[in-house]
Coordinates of C-alpha atoms and ligand atoms in Angstrom, one line a residue:
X1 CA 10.4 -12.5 -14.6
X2 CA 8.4 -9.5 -14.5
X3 CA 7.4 -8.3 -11.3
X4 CA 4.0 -6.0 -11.0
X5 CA 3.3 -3.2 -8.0
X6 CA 0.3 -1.4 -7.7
X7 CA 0.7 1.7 -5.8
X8 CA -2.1 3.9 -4.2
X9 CA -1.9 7.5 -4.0
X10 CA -2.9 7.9 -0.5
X11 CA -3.1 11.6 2.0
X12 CA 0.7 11.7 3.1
X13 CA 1.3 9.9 6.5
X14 CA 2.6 13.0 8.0
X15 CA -0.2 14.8 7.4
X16 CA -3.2 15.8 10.0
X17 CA -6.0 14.2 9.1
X18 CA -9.4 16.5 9.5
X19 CA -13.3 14.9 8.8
X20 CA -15.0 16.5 6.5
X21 CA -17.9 19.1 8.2
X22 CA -20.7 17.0 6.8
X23 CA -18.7 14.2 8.4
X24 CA -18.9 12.0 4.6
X25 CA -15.4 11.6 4.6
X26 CA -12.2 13.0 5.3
X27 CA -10.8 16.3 3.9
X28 CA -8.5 16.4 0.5
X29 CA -8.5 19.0 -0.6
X30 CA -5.0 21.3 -0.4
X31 CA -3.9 18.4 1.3
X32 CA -0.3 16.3 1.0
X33 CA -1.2 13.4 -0.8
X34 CA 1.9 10.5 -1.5
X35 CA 2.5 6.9 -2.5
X36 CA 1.0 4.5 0.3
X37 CA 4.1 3.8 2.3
X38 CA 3.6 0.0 2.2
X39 CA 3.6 0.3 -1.6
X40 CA 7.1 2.0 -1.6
X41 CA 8.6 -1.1 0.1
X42 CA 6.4 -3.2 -2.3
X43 CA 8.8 -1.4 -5.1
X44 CA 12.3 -1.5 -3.3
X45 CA 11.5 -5.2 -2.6
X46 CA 11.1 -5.4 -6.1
X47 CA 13.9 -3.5 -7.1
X48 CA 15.9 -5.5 -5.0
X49 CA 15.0 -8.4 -6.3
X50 CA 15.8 -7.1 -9.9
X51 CA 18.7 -5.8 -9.1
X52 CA 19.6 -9.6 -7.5
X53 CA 19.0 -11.1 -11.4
X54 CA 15.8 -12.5 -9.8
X55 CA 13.9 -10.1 -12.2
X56 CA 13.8 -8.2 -15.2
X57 CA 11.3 -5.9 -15.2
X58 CA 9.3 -3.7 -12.7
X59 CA 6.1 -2.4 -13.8
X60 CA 4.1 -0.2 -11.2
X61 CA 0.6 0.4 -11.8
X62 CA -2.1 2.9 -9.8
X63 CA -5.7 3.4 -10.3
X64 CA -7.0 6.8 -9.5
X65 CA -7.5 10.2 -10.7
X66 CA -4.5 12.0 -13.2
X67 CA -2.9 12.9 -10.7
X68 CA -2.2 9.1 -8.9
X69 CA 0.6 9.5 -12.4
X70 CA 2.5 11.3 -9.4
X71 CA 2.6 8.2 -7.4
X72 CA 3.8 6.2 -10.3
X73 CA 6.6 8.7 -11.1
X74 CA 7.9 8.3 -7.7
X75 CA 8.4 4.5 -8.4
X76 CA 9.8 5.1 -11.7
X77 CA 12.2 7.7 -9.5
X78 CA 13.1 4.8 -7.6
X79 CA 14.3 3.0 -10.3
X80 CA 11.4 0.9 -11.8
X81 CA 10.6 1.1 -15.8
X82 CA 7.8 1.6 -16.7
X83 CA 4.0 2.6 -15.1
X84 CA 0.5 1.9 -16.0
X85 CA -2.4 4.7 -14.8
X86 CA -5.7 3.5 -14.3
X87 CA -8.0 6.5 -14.6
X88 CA -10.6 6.9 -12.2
X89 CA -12.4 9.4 -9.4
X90 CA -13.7 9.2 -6.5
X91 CA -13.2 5.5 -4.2
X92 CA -12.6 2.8 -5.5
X93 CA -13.1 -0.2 -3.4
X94 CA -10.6 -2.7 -2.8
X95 CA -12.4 -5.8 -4.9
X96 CA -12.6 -3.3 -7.6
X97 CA -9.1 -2.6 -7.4
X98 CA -8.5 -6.1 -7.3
X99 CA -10.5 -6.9 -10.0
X100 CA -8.7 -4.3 -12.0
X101 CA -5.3 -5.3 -11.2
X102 CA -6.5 -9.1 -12.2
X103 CA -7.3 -7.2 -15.9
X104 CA -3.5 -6.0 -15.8
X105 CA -2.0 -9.2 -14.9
X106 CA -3.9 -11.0 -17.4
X107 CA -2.5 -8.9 -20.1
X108 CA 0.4 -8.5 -18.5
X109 CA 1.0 -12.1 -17.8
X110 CA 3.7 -10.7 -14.5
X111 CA 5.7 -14.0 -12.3
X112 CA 5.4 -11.8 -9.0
X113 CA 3.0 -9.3 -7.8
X114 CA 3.9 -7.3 -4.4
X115 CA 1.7 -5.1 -3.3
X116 CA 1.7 -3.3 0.7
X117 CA -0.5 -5.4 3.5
X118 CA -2.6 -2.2 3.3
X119 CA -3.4 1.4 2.4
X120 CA -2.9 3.5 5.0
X121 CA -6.1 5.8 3.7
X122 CA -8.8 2.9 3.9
X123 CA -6.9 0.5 6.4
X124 CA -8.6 -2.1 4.1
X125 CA -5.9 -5.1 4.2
X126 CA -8.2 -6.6 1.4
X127 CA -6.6 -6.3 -1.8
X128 CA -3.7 -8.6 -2.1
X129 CA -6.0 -11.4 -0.8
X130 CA -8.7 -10.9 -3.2
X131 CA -6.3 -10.3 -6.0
X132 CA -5.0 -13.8 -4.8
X133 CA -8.3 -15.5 -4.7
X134 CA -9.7 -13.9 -8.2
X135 CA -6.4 -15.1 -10.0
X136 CA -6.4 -18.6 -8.2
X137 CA -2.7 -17.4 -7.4
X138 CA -1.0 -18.5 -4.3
X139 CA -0.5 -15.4 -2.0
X140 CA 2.0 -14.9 1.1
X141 CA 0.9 -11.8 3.3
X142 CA 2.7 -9.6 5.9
X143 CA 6.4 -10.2 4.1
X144 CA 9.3 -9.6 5.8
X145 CA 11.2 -11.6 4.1
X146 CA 10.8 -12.7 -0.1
X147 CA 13.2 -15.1 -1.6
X148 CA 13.0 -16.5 -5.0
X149 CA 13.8 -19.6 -5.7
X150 CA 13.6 -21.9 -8.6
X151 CA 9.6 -21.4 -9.9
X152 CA 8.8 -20.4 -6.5
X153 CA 9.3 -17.9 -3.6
X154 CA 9.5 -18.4 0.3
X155 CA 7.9 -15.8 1.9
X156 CA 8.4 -15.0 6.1
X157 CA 5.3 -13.9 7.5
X158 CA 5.3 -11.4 10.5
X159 CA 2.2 -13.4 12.7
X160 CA 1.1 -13.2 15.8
X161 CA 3.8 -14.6 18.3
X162 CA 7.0 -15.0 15.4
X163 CA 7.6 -15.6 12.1
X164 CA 6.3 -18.2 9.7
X165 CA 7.8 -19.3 6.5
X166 CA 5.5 -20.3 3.4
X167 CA 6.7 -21.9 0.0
X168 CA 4.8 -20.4 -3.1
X169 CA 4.7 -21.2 -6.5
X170 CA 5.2 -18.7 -8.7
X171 CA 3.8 -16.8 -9.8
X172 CA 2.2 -15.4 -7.1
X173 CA 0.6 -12.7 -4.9
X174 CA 2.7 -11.1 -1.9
X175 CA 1.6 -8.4 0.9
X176 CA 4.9 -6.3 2.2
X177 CA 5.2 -5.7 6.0
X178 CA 6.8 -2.7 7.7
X179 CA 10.2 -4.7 8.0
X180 CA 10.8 -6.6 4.9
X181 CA 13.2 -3.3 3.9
X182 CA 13.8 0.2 3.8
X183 CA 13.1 2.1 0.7
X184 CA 15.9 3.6 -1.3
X185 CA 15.3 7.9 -1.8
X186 CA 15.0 9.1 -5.4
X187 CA 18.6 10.8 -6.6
X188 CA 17.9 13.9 -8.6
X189 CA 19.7 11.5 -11.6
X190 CA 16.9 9.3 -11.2
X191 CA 13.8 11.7 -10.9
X192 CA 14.8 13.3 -14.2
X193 CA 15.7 10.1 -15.6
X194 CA 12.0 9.3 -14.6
X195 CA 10.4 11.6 -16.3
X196 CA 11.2 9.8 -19.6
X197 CA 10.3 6.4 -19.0
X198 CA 6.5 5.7 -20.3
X199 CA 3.2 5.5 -18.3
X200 CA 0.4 3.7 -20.2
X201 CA -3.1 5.3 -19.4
X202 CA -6.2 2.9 -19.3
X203 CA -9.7 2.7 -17.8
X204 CA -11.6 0.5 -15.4
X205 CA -14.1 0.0 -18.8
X206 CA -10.6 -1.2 -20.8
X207 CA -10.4 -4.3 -18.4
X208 CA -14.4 -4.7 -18.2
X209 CA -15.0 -3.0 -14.2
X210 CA -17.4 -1.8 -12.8
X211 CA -16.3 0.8 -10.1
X212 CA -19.8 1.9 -9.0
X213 CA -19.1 1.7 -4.9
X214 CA -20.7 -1.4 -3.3
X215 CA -20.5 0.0 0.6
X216 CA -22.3 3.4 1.9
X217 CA -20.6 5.5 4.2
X218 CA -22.8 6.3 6.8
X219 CA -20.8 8.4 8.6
X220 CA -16.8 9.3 9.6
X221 CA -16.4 11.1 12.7
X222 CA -13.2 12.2 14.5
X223 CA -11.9 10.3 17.6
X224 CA -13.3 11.2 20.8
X225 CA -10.3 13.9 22.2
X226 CA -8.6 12.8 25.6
X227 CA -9.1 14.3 29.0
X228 CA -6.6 16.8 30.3
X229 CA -3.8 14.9 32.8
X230 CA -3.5 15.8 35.9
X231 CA 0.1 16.3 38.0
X232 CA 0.5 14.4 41.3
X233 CA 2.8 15.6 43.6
X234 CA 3.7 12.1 45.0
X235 CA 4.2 8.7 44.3
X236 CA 2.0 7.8 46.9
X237 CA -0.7 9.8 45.3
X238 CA 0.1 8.4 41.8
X239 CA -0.5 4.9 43.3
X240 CA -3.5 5.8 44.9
X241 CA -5.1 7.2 41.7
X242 CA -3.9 4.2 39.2
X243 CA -5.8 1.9 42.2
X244 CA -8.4 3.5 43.3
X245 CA -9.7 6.1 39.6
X246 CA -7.7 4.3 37.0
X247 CA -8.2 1.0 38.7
X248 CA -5.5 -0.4 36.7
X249 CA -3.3 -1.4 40.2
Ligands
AMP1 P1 -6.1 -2.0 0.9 O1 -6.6 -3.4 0.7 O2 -7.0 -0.9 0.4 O3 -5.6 -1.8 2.3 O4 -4.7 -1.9 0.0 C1 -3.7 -2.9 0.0 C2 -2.8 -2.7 -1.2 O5 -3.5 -2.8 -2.4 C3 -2.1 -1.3 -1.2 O6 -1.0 -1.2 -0.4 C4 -1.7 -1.2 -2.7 O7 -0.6 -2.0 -3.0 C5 -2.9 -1.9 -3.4 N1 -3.9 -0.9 -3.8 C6 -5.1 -0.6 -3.1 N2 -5.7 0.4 -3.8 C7 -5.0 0.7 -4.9 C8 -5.1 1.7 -5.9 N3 -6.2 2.5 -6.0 N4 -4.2 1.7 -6.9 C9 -3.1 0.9 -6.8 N5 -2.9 0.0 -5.8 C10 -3.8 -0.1 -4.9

């Protein structure tokens, strides 16, 4: 079974995010930019699962400018085999993604697709379910746990309250959550190892999409800052003010 992740090249999670002057969107340039981290346990769930027998092939596949072929050499780094680049600037929004990755996956013809519950850029949470609903594919969101079985795959959902377990047929569409693992590092081995393996380049036009943007931003803005603390000197004085300012007593 060949298993497909799409990866987005997303500003790194450590970094400080600043709003552009104009306030149209946020600033990139000189700035850290690295595989969503949801994606990179998409890929160690699926190396996992190669390495288990349950698969024989990961394929990791990214759609934005030349330089998203960074994100998909990380994966390769990781261990998987092979990537595909989907060229293309500026935002793409997720059903165009989705619609995209549906192009792939029909050429493709993958058992499993795992992608993360969401981009950490765009805070989206769309693309797995649309990618579900445009294939007619089952879908199990929020993993945190994947097991294959015999033409399906159990997934543990992380919902509100606990954990729930859906049975999917394969092949099918599945979301990773923060806990389903923790993703392996590159070994210097591996990265050069990486360099090697092949990364296919295509365009939204090979698989018939159009990326024009459907949604305007109308403006981005940065959160309003916090008010300076204050020190009490007693506990009586710190009960006084959570009941009688903060009115949370
Ligand atoms: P989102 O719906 O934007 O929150 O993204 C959810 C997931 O869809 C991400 O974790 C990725 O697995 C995948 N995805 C979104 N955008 C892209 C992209 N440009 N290239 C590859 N995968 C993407």
């Amino acid at each position: 079974m060949k298993i497909i992740v799409p990866a987005k090249r997303v500003v790194d999670y450590n970094v400080k995010v600043r709003v552009k002057a104009d306030g149209s969107g946020v600033e990139l340039t000189n700035v850290k930019m690295s595989m969503n981290p949801f994606d990179e346990i998409a890929i160690e769930e699926a190396l996992r699962l190669k390495e288990a027998g349950k698969a024989t092939e990961v394929v990791v596949v990214s759609i934005g400018p030349a330089q998203a072929s960074e994100t998909i050499r990380t994966g390769l780094a990781m261990g998987a085999d092979r990537g595909i680049l989907v060229k293309a600037d500026g935002i793409v929004e997720p059903l165009a993604v989705a619609k995209i990755l549906k192009g792939v996956i029909e050429a493709e013809q993958p058992g499993l697709v795992i992608l993360g519950k969401q981009a950490i850029d765009d805070d989206s949470n769309q693309t797995g379910q649309m990618l579900a609903a445009l294939l007619g594919w089952s879908q199990g969101t929020f993993a945190s746990k994947v097991v294959i079985g015999d033409g399906t795959v159990d997934v543990t959902r992380e919902v509100d309250g606990g954990l729930q377990t859906v049975a999917l047929k394969l092949p099918a569409v599945v979301t990773t959550d923060l806990r389903l693992n923790e993703p392996r590092y590159a070994s210097l081995p591996n990265i050069m190892k990486a360099k090697k393996k092949p990364i296919d380049e295509k365009t939204a036009a090979d698989y018939g999409v159009d990326i024009a943007p459907r949604l305007k931003v109308l403006k981005t803005s940065e959160p309003a800052g916090r008010k300076a603390g204050v020190k009490v000197k007693t506990v009586a004085e710190l009960v006084a003010k959570l009941k009688d300012e903060a009115g949370v007593l």
